[in-house]
CSV table of N, CA and C in Angstrom, one decimal:
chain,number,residue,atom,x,y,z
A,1,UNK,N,0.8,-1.2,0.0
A,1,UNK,CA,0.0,0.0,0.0
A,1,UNK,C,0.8,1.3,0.0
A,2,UNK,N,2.2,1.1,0.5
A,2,UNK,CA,3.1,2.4,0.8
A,2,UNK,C,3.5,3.1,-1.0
A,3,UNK,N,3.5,2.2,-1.3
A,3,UNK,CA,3.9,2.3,-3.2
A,3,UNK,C,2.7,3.2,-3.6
A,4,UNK,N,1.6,2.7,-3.3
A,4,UNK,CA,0.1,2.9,-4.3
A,4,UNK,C,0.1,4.2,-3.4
A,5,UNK,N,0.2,4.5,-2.4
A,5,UNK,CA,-0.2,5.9,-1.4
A,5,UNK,C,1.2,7.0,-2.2
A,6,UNK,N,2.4,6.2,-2.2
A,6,UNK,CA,3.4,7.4,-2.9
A,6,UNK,C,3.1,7.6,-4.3
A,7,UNK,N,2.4,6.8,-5.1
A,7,UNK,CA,2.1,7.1,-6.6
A,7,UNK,C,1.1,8.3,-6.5
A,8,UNK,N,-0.3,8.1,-5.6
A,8,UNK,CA,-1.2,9.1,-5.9
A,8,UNK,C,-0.9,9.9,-5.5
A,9,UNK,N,0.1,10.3,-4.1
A,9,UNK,CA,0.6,11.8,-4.2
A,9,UNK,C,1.2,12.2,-5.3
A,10,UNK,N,2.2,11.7,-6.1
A,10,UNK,CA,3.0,12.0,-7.1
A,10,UNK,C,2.6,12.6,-7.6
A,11,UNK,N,0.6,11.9,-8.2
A,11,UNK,CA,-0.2,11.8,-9.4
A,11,UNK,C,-0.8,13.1,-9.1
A,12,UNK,N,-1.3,13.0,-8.0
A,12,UNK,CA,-1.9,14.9,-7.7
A,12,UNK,C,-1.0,16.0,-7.7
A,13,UNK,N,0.2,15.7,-7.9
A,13,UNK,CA,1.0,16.9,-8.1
A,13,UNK,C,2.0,16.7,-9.7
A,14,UNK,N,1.5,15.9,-10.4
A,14,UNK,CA,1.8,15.8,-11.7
A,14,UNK,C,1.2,16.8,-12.4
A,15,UNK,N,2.0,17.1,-13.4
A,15,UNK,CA,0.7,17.9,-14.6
A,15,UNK,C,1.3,17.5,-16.4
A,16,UNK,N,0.4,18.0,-17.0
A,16,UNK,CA,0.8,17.8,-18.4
A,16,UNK,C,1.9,19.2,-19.2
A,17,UNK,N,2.2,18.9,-20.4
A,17,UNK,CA,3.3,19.6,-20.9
A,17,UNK,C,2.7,21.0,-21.1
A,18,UNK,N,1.0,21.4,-20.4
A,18,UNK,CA,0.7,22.4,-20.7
A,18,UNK,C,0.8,23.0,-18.9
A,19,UNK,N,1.2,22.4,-18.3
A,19,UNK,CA,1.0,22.6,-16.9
A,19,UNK,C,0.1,22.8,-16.2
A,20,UNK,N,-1.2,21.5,-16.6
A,20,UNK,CA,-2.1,21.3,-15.7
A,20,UNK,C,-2.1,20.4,-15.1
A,21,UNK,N,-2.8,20.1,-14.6
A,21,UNK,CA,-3.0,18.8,-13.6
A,21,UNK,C,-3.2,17.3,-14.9
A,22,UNK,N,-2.7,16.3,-14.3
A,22,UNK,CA,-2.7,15.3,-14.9
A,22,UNK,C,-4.2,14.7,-14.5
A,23,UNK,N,-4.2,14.8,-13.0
A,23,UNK,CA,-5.4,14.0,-12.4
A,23,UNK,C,-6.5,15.1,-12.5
A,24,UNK,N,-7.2,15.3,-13.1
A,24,UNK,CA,-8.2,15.9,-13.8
A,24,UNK,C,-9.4,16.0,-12.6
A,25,UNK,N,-10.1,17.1,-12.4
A,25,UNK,CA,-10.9,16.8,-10.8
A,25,UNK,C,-12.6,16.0,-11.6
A,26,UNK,N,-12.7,15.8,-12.7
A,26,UNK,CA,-13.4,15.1,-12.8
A,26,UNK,C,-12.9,13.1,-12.8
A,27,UNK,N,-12.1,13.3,-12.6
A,27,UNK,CA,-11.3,11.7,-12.5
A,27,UNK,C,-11.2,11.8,-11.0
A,28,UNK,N,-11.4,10.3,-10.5
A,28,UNK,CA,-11.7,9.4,-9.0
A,28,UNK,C,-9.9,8.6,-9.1
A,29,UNK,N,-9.6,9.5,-8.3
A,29,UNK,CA,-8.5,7.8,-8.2
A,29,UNK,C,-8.7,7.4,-7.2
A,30,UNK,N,-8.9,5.6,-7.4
A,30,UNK,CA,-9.2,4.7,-6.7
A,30,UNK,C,-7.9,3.8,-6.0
A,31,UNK,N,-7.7,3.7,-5.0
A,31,UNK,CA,-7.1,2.8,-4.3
A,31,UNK,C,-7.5,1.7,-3.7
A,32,UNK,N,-7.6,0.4,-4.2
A,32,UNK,CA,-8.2,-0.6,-3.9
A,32,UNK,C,-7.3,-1.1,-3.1
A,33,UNK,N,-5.9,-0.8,-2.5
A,33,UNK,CA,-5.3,-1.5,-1.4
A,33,UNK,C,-5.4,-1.0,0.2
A,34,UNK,N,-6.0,0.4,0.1
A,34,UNK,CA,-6.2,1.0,1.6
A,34,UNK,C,-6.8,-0.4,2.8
A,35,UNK,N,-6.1,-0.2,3.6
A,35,UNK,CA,-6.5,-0.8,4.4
A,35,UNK,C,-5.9,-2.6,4.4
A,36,UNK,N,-5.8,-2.8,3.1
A,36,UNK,CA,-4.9,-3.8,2.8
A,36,UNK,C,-3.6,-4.2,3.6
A,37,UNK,N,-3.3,-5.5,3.5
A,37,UNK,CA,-1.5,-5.8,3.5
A,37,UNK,C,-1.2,-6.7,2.9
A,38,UNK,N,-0.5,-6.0,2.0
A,38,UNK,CA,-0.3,-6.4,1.0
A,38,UNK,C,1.2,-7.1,1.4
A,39,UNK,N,1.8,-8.6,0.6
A,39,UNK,CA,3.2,-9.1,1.1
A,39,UNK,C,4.3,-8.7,0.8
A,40,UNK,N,5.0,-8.6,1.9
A,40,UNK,CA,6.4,-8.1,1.3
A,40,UNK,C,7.4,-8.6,0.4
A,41,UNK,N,7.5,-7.9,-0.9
A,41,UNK,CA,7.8,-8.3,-1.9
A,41,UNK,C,9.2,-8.0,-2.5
A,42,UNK,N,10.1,-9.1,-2.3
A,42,UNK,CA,11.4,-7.9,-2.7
A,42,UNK,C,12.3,-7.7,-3.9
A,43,UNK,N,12.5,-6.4,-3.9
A,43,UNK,CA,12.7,-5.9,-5.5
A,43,UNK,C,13.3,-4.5,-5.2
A,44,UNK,N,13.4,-3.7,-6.1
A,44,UNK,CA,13.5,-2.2,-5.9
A,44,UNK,C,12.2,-1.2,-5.7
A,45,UNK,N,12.2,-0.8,-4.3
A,45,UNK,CA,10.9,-0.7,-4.4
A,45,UNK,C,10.9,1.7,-5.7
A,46,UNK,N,12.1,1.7,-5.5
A,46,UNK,CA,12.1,3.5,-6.4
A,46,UNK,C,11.4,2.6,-8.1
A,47,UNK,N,12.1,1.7,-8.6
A,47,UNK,CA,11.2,0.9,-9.9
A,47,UNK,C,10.2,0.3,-9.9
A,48,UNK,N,9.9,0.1,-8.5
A,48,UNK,CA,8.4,-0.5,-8.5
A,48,UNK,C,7.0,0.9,-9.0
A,49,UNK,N,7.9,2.0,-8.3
A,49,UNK,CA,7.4,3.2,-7.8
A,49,UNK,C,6.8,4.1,-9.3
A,50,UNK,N,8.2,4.0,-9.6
A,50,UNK,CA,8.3,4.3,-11.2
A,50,UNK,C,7.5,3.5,-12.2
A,51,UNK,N,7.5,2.1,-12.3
A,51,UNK,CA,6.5,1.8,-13.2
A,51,UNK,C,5.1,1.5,-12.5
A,52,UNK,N,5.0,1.8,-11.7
A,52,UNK,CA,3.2,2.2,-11.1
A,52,UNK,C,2.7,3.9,-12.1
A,53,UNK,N,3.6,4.2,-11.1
A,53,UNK,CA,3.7,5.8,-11.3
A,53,UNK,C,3.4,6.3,-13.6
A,54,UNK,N,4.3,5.4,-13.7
A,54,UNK,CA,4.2,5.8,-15.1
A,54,UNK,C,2.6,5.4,-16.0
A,55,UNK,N,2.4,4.1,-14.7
A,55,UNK,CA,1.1,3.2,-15.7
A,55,UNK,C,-0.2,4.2,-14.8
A,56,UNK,N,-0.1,5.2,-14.2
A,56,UNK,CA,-1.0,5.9,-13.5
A,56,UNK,C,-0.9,7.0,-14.0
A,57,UNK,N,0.3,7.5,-14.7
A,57,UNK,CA,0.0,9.0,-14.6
A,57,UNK,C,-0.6,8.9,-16.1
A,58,UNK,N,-0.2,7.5,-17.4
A,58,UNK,CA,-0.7,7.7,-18.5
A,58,UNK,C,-2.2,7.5,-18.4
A,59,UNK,N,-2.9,6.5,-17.5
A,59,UNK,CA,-3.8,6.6,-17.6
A,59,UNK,C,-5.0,7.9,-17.1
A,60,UNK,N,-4.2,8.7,-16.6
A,60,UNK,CA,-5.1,10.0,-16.2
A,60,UNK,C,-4.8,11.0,-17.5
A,61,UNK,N,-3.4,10.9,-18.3
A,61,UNK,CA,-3.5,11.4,-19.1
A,61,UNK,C,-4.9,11.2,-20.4
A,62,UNK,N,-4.9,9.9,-20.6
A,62,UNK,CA,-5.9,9.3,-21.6
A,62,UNK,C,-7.6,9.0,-20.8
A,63,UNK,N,-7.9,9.9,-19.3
A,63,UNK,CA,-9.5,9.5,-18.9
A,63,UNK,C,-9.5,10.9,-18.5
A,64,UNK,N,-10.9,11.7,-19.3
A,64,UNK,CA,-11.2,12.6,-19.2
A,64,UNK,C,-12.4,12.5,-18.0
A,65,UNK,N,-13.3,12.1,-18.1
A,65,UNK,CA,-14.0,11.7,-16.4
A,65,UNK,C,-14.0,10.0,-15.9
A,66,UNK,N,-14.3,9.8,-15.0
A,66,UNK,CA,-14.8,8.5,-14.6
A,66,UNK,C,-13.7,8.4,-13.2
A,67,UNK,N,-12.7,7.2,-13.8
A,67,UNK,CA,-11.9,6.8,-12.6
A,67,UNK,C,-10.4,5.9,-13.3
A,68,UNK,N,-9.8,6.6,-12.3
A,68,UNK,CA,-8.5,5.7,-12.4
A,68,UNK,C,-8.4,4.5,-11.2
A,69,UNK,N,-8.1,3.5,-11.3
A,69,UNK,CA,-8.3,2.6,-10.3
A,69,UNK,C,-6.7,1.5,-10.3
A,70,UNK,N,-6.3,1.5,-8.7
A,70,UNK,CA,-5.2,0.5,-8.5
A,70,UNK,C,-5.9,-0.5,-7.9
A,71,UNK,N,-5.4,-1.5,-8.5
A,71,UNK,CA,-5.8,-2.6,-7.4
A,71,UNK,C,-5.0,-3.7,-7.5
A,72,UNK,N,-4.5,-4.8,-6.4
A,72,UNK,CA,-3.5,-5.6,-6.5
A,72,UNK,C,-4.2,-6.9,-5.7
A,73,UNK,N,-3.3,-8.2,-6.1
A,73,UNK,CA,-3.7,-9.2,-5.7
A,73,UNK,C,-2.2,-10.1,-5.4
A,74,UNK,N,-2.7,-10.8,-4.7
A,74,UNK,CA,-1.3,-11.9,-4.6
A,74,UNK,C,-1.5,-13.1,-4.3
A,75,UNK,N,-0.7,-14.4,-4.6
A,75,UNK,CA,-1.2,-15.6,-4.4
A,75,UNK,C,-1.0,-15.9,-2.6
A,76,UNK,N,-1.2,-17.0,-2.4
A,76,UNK,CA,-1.8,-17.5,-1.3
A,76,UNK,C,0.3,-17.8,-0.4
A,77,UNK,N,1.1,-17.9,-1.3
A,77,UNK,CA,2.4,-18.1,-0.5
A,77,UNK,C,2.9,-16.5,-0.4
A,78,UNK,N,2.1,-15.6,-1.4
A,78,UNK,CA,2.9,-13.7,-0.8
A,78,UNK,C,4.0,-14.0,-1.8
A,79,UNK,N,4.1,-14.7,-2.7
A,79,UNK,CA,5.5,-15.1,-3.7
A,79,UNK,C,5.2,-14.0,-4.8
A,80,UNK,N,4.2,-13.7,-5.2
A,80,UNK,CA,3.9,-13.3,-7.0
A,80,UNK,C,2.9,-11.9,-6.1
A,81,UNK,N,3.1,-11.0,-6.6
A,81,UNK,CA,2.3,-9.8,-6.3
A,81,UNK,C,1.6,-9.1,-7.6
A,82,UNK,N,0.5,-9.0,-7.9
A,82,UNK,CA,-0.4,-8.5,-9.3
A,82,UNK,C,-0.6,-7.3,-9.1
A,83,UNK,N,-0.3,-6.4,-9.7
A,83,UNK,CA,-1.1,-4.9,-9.6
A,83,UNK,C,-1.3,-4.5,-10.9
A,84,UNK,N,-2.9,-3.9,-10.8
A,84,UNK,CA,-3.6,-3.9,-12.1
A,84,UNK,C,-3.8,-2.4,-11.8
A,85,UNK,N,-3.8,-1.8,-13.2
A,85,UNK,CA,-4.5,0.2,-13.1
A,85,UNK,C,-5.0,-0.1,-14.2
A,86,UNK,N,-6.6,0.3,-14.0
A,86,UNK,CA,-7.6,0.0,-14.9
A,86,UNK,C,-8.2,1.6,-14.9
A,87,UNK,N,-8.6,2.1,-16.0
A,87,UNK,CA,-9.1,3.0,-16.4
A,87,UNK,C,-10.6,3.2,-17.2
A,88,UNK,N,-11.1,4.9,-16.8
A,88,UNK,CA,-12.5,4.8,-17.7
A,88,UNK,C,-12.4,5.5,-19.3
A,89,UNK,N,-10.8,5.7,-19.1
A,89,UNK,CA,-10.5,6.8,-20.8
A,89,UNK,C,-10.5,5.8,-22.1
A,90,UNK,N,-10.6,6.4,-22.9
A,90,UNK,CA,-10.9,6.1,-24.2
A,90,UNK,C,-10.4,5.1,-24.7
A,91,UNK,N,-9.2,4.2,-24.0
A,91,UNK,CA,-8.9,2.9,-24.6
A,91,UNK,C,-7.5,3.3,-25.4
A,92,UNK,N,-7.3,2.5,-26.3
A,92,UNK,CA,-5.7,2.2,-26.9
A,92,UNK,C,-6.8,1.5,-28.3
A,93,UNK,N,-6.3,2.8,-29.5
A,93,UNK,CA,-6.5,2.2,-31.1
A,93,UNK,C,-6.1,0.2,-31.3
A,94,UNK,N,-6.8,-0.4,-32.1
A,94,UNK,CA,-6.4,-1.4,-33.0
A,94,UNK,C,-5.0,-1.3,-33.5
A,95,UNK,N,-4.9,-0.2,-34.0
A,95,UNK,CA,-2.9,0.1,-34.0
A,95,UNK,C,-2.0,0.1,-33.0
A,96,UNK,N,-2.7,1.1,-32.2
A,96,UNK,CA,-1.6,0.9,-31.2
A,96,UNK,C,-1.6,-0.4,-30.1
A,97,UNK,N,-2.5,-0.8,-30.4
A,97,UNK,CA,-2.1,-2.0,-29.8
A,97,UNK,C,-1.4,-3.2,-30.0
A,98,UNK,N,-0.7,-2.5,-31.6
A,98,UNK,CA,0.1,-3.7,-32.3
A,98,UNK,C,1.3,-2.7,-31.9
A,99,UNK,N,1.2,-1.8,-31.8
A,99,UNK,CA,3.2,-1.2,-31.8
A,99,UNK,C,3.4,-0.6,-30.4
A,100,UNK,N,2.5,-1.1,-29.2
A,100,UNK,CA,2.8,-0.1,-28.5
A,100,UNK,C,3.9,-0.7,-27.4
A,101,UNK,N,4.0,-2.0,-27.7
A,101,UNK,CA,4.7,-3.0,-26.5
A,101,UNK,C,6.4,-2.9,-27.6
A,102,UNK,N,6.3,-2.0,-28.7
A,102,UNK,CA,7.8,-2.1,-29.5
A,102,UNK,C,8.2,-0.6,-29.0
A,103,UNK,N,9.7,-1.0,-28.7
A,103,UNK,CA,11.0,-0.2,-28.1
A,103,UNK,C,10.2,1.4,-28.6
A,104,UNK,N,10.5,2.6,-27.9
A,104,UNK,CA,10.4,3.8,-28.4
A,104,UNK,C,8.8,4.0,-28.9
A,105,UNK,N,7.9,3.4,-28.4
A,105,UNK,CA,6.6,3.7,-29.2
A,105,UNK,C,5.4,4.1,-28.0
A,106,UNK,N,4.6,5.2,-27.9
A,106,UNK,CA,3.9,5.6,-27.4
A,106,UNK,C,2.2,5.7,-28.1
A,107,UNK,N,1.2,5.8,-27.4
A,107,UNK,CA,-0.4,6.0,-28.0
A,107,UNK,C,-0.2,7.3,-28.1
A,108,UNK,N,-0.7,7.9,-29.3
A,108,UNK,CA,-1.1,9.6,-29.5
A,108,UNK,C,-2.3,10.2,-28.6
């Protein structure tokens, strides 16, 4: 939960290349681990931080209202930890969903 609580500060104090806010006050971000405990999982937690962070701030970039939502899961030994950020924005084109997992490529 300490990850998902440092991303949405980040995320409320992010903005876009026009210098507004990323998290839009018609957009909900949801934290589905509050209250959680989640297993201790070990890795780097500044890259954990970073690719939350990144898969959070694109999705506020691309949801004009609704919700951004974290939510995580983990198996029964605390071995494998899931964390999912689901969105209400407009989705990812039939194209970009063929080039967006290749080196240097972004959704417009």
């Amino acid at each position: 939960g300490a990850i998902v609580d440092e991303v949405h500060t980040m995320t409320k104090m992010a903005v876009d290349k026009m210098n507004k806010p990323l998290l839009k006050p018609s957009v909900r971000f949801v934290n589905n681990l509050e209250g959680q405990q989640a297993p201790l999982i070990h890795g780097d937690p500044q890259k954990c931080t970073q690719l939350i962070y990144n898969l959070v701030t694109n999705a506020c970039k691309f949801t004009e209202r609704g919700s951004v939502t974290v939510t995580a899961r983990h198996d029964k030994e605390g071995r494998v930890l899931e964390v999912e950020v689901a969105d209400t924005g407009r989705g990812i084109s039939r194209e970009g969903q063929q080039r967006i997992f290749q080196a240097f490529e972004q959704e417009q």
